[in-house]
GROMACS .gro file of C-alpha atoms in nm:
model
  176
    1UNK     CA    1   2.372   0.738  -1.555
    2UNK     CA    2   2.180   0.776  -1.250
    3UNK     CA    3   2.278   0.550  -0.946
    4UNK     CA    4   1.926   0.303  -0.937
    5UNK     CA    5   1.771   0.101  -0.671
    6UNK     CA    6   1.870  -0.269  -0.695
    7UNK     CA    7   1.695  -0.516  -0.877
    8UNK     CA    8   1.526  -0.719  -0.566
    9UNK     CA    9   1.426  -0.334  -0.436
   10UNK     CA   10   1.252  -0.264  -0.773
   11UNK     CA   11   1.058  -0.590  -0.729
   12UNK     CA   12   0.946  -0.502  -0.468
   13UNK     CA   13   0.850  -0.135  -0.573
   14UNK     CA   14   0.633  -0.320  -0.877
   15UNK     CA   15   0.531  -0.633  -0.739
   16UNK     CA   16   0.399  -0.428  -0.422
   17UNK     CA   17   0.245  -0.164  -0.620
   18UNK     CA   18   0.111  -0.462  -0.833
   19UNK     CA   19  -0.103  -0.576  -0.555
   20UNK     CA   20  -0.214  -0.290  -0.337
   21UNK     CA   21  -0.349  -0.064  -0.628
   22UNK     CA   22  -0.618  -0.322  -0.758
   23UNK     CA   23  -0.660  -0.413  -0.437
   24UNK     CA   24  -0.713  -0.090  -0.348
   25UNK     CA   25  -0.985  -0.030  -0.619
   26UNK     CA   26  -1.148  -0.350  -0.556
   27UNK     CA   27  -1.246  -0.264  -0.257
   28UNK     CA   28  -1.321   0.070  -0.356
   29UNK     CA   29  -1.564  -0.098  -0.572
   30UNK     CA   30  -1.672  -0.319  -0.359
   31UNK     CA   31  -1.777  -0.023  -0.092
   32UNK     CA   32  -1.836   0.283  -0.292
   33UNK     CA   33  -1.971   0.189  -0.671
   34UNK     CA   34  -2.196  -0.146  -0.597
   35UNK     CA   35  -2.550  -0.068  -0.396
   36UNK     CA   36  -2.572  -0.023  -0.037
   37UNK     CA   37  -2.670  -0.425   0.100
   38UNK     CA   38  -2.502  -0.747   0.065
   39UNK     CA   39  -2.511  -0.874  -0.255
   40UNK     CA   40  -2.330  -1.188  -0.421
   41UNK     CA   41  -2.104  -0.964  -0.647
   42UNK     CA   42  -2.006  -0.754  -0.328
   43UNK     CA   43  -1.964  -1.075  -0.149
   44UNK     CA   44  -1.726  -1.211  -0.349
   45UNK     CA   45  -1.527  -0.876  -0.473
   46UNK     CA   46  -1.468  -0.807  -0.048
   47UNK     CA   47  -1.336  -1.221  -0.061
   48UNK     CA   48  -1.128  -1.158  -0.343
   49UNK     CA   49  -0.978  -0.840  -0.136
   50UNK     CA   50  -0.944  -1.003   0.157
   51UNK     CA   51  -0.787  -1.313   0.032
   52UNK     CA   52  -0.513  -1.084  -0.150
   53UNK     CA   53  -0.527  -0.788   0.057
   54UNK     CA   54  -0.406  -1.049   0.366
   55UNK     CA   55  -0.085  -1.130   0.168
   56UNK     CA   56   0.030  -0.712   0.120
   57UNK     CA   57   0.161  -0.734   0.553
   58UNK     CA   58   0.386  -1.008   0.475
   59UNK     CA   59   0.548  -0.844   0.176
   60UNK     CA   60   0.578  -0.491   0.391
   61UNK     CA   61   0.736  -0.642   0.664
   62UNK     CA   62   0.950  -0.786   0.435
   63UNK     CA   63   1.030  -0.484   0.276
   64UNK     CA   64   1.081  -0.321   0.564
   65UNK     CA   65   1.368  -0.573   0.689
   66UNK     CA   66   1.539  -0.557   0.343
   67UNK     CA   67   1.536  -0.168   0.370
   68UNK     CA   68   1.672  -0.129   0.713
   69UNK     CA   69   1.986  -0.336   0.603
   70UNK     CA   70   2.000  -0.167   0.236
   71UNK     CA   71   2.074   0.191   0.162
   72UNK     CA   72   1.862   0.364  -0.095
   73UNK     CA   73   2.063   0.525  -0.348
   74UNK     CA   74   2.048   0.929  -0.280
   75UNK     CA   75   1.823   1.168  -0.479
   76UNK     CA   76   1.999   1.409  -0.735
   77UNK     CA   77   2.133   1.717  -0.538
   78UNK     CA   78   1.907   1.918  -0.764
   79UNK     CA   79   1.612   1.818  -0.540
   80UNK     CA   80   1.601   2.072  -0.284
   81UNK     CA   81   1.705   1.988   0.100
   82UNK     CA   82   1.264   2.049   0.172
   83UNK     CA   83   1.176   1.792  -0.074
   84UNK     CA   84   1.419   1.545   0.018
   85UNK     CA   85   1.269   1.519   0.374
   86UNK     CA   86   0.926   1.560   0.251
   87UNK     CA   87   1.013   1.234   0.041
   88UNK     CA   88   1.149   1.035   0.331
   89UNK     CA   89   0.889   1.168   0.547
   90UNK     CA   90   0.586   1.096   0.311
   91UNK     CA   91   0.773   0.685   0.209
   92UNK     CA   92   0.738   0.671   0.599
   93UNK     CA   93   0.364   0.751   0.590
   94UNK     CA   94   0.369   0.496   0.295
   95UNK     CA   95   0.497   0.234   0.491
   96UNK     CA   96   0.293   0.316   0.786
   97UNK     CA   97  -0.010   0.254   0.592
   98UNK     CA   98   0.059  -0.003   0.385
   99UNK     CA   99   0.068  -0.184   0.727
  100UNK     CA  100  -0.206  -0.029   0.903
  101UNK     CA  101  -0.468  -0.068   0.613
  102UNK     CA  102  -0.492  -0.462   0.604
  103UNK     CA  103  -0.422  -0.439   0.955
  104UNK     CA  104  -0.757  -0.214   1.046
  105UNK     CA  105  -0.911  -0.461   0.776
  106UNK     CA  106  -0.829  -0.790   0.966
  107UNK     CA  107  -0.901  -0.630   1.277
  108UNK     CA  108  -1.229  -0.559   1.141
  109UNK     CA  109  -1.336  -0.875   0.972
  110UNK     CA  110  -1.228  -1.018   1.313
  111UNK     CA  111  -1.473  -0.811   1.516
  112UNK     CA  112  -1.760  -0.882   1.238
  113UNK     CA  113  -1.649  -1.252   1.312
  114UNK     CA  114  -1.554  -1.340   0.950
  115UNK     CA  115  -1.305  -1.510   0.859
  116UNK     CA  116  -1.017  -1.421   0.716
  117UNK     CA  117  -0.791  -1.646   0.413
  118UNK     CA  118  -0.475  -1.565   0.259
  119UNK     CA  119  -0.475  -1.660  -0.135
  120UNK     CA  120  -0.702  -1.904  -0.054
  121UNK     CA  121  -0.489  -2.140   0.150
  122UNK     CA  122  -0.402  -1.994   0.452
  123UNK     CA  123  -0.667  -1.961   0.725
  124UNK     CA  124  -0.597  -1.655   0.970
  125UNK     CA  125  -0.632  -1.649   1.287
  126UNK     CA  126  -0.872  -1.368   1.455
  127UNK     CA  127  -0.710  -1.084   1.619
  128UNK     CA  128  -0.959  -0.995   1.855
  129UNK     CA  129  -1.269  -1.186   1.963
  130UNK     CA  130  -1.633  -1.106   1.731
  131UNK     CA  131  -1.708  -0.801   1.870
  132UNK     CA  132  -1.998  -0.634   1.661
  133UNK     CA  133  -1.964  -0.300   1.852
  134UNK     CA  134  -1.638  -0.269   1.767
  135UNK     CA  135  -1.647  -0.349   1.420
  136UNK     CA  136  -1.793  -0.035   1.247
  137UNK     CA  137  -1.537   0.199   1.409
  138UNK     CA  138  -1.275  -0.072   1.312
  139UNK     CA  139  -1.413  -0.004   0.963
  140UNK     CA  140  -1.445   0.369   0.948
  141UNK     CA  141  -1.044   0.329   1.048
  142UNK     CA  142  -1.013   0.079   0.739
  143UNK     CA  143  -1.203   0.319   0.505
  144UNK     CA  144  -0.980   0.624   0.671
  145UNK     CA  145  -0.645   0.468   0.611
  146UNK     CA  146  -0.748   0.293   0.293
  147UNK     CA  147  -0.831   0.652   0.130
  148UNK     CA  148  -0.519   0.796   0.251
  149UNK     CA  149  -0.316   0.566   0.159
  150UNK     CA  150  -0.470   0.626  -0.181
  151UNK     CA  151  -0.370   0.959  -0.202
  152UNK     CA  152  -0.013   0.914  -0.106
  153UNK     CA  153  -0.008   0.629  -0.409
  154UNK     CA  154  -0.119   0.860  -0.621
  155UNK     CA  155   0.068   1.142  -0.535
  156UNK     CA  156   0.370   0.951  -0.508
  157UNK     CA  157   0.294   0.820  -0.875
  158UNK     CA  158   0.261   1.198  -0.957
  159UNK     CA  159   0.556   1.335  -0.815
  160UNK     CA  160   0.747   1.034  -1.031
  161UNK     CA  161   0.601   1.199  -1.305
  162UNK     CA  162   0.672   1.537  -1.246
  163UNK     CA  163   1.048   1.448  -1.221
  164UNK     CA  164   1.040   1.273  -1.523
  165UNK     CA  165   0.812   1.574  -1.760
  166UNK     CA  166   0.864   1.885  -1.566
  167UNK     CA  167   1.179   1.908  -1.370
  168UNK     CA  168   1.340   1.626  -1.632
  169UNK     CA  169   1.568   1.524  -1.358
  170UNK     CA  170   1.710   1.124  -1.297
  171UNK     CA  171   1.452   1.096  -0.978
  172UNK     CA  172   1.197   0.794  -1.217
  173UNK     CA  173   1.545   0.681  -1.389
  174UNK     CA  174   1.629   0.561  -1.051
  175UNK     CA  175   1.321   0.399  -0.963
  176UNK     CA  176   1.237   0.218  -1.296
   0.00000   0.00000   0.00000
């Protein structure tokens, strides 16, 4: 039996992969599937992303300080030394952008001068004064990280896969 993550490490696994994804593809939907234009449906998919989106920096940071005083549990040996670092390398760039993409988002809304809630209770305080200059290049950066952080979701999803139907190693024994 492979050695697995703890139980509070696997909630966080789910319950943060249970938030960013539709998160994620709300506003995908929000920015790349409805028409160009404000619109009440837009209006209120970007609130319900913002509202939950706000909440995915607490639970990093969180995660963060519970992995810097917990050890992972090591990866087979039958994963080669190269994909090893390319794991630890790629859950940094995970990390990285699980902060930066609400971060760039906040920023943002801050510049456009909305505001921004957190589940609907929580009020947030601006980071930077309404700036309306500012604010589309704080949103191509959103978009940017958003996208990329997308990819490394989904090819962090795939690579689970690939352990579990190609190489049919213990890598997604450990995780699940």
């Amino acid at each position: 039996m492979p050695q697995r993550y703890s139980l509070t490490a696997r909630l966080f696994h789910w319950g943060m992969a249970a938030i960013i994804i539709p998160v994620w593809m709300i506003g995908f939907s929000a920015g790349r599937l409805l028409p160009r234009g404000p619109s009440p449906l837009k209006g209120e998919l970007l609130s319900i992303h913002k509202e939950i989106a706000s909440t995915v920096i607490i639970l990093v940071v969180l995660r963060m300080a519970w992995r810097a005083t917990h050890r992972p549990p090591a990866l087979p040996e039958s994963v080669p030394e190269e994909q090893q670092i390319a794991a630890r390398v790629l859950q940094g760039c995970l990390y990285l952008l699980m902060l930066s993409t609400p971060l760039t988002g906040w920023l943002m809304a801050s510049a456009y001068g909305a505001p921004v809630q957190m589940l609907w209770t929580v009020h947030l305080p601006a980071l930077i004064q309404k700036t309306p200059l500012l604010a589309p290049t704080l949103g191509v950066l959103h978009q940017f990280s958003a996208w990329i952080l997308g990819v490394l979701i989904t090819g962090h999803i795939v690579a689970a896969l690939m352990h579990r139907l190609s190489r049919r190693d213990q890598v997604m024994d450990m995780m699940l």
